[in-house]
PDB file of C-alpha atoms in Angstrom:
ATOM      1  CA  UNK A   1     -20.513  10.697  27.786  1.00 44.00           C
ATOM      2  CA  UNK A   2     -22.653  12.603  25.281  1.00 47.00           C
ATOM      3  CA  UNK A   3     -19.774  15.022  24.590  1.00 45.00           C
ATOM      4  CA  UNK A   4     -17.629  12.087  23.469  1.00 45.00           C
ATOM      5  CA  UNK A   5     -20.300  10.990  21.039  1.00 45.00           C
ATOM      6  CA  UNK A   6     -20.631  14.492  19.571  1.00 47.00           C
ATOM      7  CA  UNK A   7     -16.912  14.954  18.872  1.00 47.00           C
ATOM      8  CA  UNK A   8     -15.643  14.078  15.401  1.00 49.00           C
ATOM      9  CA  UNK A   9     -13.410  11.036  15.182  1.00 51.00           C
ATOM     10  CA  UNK A  10      -9.766  11.857  15.838  1.00 53.00           C
ATOM     11  CA  UNK A  11      -7.130  11.331  13.196  1.00 48.00           C
ATOM     12  CA  UNK A  12      -5.586   7.897  13.301  1.00 53.00           C
ATOM     13  CA  UNK A  13      -1.851   7.387  12.901  1.00 59.00           C
ATOM     14  CA  UNK A  14      -2.586   5.897   9.511  1.00 73.00           C
ATOM     15  CA  UNK A  15      -5.009   8.366   7.980  1.00 92.00           C
ATOM     16  CA  UNK A  16      -3.586   8.410   4.432  1.00 96.00           C
ATOM     17  CA  UNK A  17      -2.175   5.538   2.396  1.00 95.00           C
ATOM     18  CA  UNK A  18      -0.878   5.446  -1.187  1.00 96.00           C
ATOM     19  CA  UNK A  19      -1.899   2.406  -3.233  1.00 96.00           C
ATOM     20  CA  UNK A  20      -0.449   1.216  -6.545  1.00 95.00           C
ATOM     21  CA  UNK A  21      -2.300  -0.975  -9.005  1.00 94.00           C
ATOM     22  CA  UNK A  22      -0.742  -4.312  -9.939  1.00 91.00           C
ATOM     23  CA  UNK A  23      -1.108  -5.832 -13.397  1.00 90.00           C
ATOM     24  CA  UNK A  24      -3.829  -8.150 -12.070  1.00 90.00           C
ATOM     25  CA  UNK A  25      -5.943  -5.071 -11.249  1.00 87.00           C
ATOM     26  CA  UNK A  26      -5.579  -5.199  -7.463  1.00 89.00           C
ATOM     27  CA  UNK A  27      -4.231  -2.227  -5.543  1.00 88.00           C
ATOM     28  CA  UNK A  28      -1.465  -2.756  -2.984  1.00 91.00           C
ATOM     29  CA  UNK A  29      -0.268  -0.301  -0.361  1.00 90.00           C
ATOM     30  CA  UNK A  30       2.926   1.532  -1.218  1.00 91.00           C
ATOM     31  CA  UNK A  31       5.081   3.190   1.404  1.00 88.00           C
ATOM     32  CA  UNK A  32       4.149   4.020   4.964  1.00 89.00           C
ATOM     33  CA  UNK A  33       0.776   5.308   6.138  1.00 91.00           C
ATOM     34  CA  UNK A  34       0.870   8.965   7.204  1.00 91.00           C
ATOM     35  CA  UNK A  35      -1.258  11.438   9.125  1.00 92.00           C
ATOM     36  CA  UNK A  36      -0.016  14.694   7.600  1.00 92.00           C
ATOM     37  CA  UNK A  37      -1.895  15.824   4.463  1.00 94.00           C
ATOM     38  CA  UNK A  38       1.313  17.484   3.183  1.00 94.00           C
ATOM     39  CA  UNK A  39       3.317  14.269   3.542  1.00 94.00           C
ATOM     40  CA  UNK A  40       0.508  12.225   1.982  1.00 95.00           C
ATOM     41  CA  UNK A  41       0.227  14.480  -1.076  1.00 96.00           C
ATOM     42  CA  UNK A  42       4.015  14.633  -1.491  1.00 95.00           C
ATOM     43  CA  UNK A  43       4.199  10.835  -1.320  1.00 95.00           C
ATOM     44  CA  UNK A  44       1.330  10.488  -3.811  1.00 96.00           C
ATOM     45  CA  UNK A  45       2.974  12.898  -6.274  1.00 95.00           C
ATOM     46  CA  UNK A  46       6.308  11.055  -6.056  1.00 94.00           C
ATOM     47  CA  UNK A  47       4.837   7.559  -6.430  1.00 94.00           C
ATOM     48  CA  UNK A  48       5.362   5.967  -9.812  1.00 92.00           C
ATOM     49  CA  UNK A  49       3.004   3.313 -11.150  1.00 92.00           C
ATOM     50  CA  UNK A  50       3.957  -0.357 -10.876  1.00 91.00           C
ATOM     51  CA  UNK A  51       3.642  -0.644 -14.663  1.00 90.00           C
ATOM     52  CA  UNK A  52       3.060   1.703 -17.593  1.00 86.00           C
ATOM     53  CA  UNK A  53      -0.414   3.197 -17.243  1.00 84.00           C
ATOM     54  CA  UNK A  54      -0.986   1.589 -13.842  1.00 89.00           C
ATOM     55  CA  UNK A  55      -3.164   3.250 -11.250  1.00 92.00           C
ATOM     56  CA  UNK A  56      -1.970   5.224  -8.246  1.00 95.00           C
ATOM     57  CA  UNK A  57      -4.450   6.255  -5.546  1.00 96.00           C
ATOM     58  CA  UNK A  58      -4.356   8.144  -2.265  1.00 96.00           C
ATOM     59  CA  UNK A  59      -6.810   6.652   0.239  1.00 96.00           C
ATOM     60  CA  UNK A  60      -8.217   8.558   3.209  1.00 95.00           C
ATOM     61  CA  UNK A  61      -8.901   6.037   6.000  1.00 93.00           C
ATOM     62  CA  UNK A  62     -10.851   8.554   8.094  1.00 92.00           C
ATOM     63  CA  UNK A  63     -13.248   9.494   5.293  1.00 91.00           C
ATOM     64  CA  UNK A  64     -13.143   5.972   3.833  1.00 93.00           C
ATOM     65  CA  UNK A  65     -12.745   7.215   0.261  1.00 94.00           C
ATOM     66  CA  UNK A  66     -10.227   7.892  -2.477  1.00 96.00           C
ATOM     67  CA  UNK A  67      -8.756  11.353  -1.915  1.00 96.00           C
ATOM     68  CA  UNK A  68      -6.715  11.473  -5.148  1.00 97.00           C
ATOM     69  CA  UNK A  69      -5.897   9.340  -8.158  1.00 96.00           C
ATOM     70  CA  UNK A  70      -3.564   9.398 -11.129  1.00 94.00           C
ATOM     71  CA  UNK A  71      -5.241   9.193 -14.520  1.00 91.00           C
ATOM     72  CA  UNK A  72      -3.442   8.582 -17.783  1.00 90.00           C
ATOM     73  CA  UNK A  73      -4.195  10.237 -21.109  1.00 90.00           C
ATOM     74  CA  UNK A  74      -2.669   8.771 -24.241  1.00 90.00           C
ATOM     75  CA  UNK A  75      -1.405  11.241 -26.820  1.00 91.00           C
ATOM     76  CA  UNK A  76       0.026  10.297 -30.199  1.00 91.00           C
ATOM     77  CA  UNK A  77       3.137  12.195 -31.248  1.00 90.00           C
ATOM     78  CA  UNK A  78       3.784  13.462 -34.770  1.00 93.00           C
ATOM     79  CA  UNK A  79       6.027  10.424 -35.260  1.00 93.00           C
ATOM     80  CA  UNK A  80       3.113   8.105 -34.394  1.00 92.00           C
ATOM     81  CA  UNK A  81       4.269   7.045 -30.936  1.00 92.00           C
ATOM     82  CA  UNK A  82       1.717   6.718 -28.147  1.00 90.00           C
ATOM     83  CA  UNK A  83       2.818   8.670 -25.065  1.00 91.00           C
ATOM     84  CA  UNK A  84       1.062   8.563 -21.698  1.00 90.00           C
ATOM     85  CA  UNK A  85       0.656  11.716 -19.625  1.00 91.00           C
ATOM     86  CA  UNK A  86      -0.173  11.585 -15.934  1.00 92.00           C
ATOM     87  CA  UNK A  87      -2.933  13.801 -14.597  1.00 93.00           C
ATOM     88  CA  UNK A  88      -3.391  13.948 -10.841  1.00 95.00           C
ATOM     89  CA  UNK A  89      -7.032  14.287  -9.828  1.00 96.00           C
ATOM     90  CA  UNK A  90      -7.756  15.419  -6.263  1.00 97.00           C
ATOM     91  CA  UNK A  91     -11.255  14.750  -4.952  1.00 96.00           C
ATOM     92  CA  UNK A  92     -10.581  16.727  -1.771  1.00 93.00           C
ATOM     93  CA  UNK A  93     -10.209  20.496  -2.378  1.00 94.00           C
ATOM     94  CA  UNK A  94      -7.908  20.881   0.637  1.00 93.00           C
ATOM     95  CA  UNK A  95      -5.519  18.271  -0.761  1.00 95.00           C
ATOM     96  CA  UNK A  96      -5.669  19.918  -4.187  1.00 95.00           C
ATOM     97  CA  UNK A  97      -4.553  23.163  -2.538  1.00 95.00           C
ATOM     98  CA  UNK A  98      -1.681  21.356  -0.816  1.00 95.00           C
ATOM     99  CA  UNK A  99      -0.643  19.869  -4.177  1.00 95.00           C
ATOM    100  CA  UNK A 100      -0.658  23.301  -5.828  1.00 94.00           C
ATOM    101  CA  UNK A 101       1.554  24.678  -3.029  1.00 95.00           C
ATOM    102  CA  UNK A 102       3.980  21.781  -3.504  1.00 94.00           C
ATOM    103  CA  UNK A 103       4.086  22.426  -7.261  1.00 91.00           C
ATOM    104  CA  UNK A 104       4.699  26.147  -6.718  1.00 93.00           C
ATOM    105  CA  UNK A 105       7.510  25.405  -4.267  1.00 91.00           C
ATOM    106  CA  UNK A 106       9.142  22.981  -6.725  1.00 90.00           C
ATOM    107  CA  UNK A 107       8.935  25.553  -9.530  1.00 90.00           C
ATOM    108  CA  UNK A 108      10.534  28.176  -7.298  1.00 90.00           C
ATOM    109  CA  UNK A 109      13.321  25.783  -6.281  1.00 89.00           C
ATOM    110  CA  UNK A 110      13.940  24.941  -9.953  1.00 88.00           C
ATOM    111  CA  UNK A 111      14.061  28.623 -10.920  1.00 87.00           C
ATOM    112  CA  UNK A 112      16.551  29.357  -8.128  1.00 87.00           C
ATOM    113  CA  UNK A 113      18.699  26.380  -9.138  1.00 86.00           C
ATOM    114  CA  UNK A 114      18.720  27.534 -12.771  1.00 85.00           C
ATOM    115  CA  UNK A 115      19.731  31.072 -11.769  1.00 84.00           C
ATOM    116  CA  UNK A 116      22.544  29.756  -9.588  1.00 82.00           C
ATOM    117  CA  UNK A 117      23.865  27.603 -12.444  1.00 83.00           C
ATOM    118  CA  UNK A 118      23.864  30.597 -14.785  1.00 82.00           C
ATOM    119  CA  UNK A 119      25.669  32.752 -12.230  1.00 76.00           C
ATOM    120  CA  UNK A 120      28.581  30.342 -11.865  1.00 70.00           C
TER     121      UNK A 120
END
């Protein structure tokens, strides 16, 4: 019985969940809950906000904390237009590493696609 108490809690089938912010400020779940960190990060990166500048968060149910969030910086163009840029902030270093691997893989796929188009 003491060995059961000493073991860390096992992963639940709903460890990660992506939430999107509504205009009223509340966050609502978006998409299915997942266990895999790779699937969770991929889902988070692909999730668009519910409205311009709206929040997107990745929640870790096991740790009971926000694992990642999308922040928006506003930049004014030379023409005077305000443009929002999304910055993904990962509070878990392991998930940040997963996100960098996903970005590298996407860049490689894009480079291969561009080379194939030029070869045809």
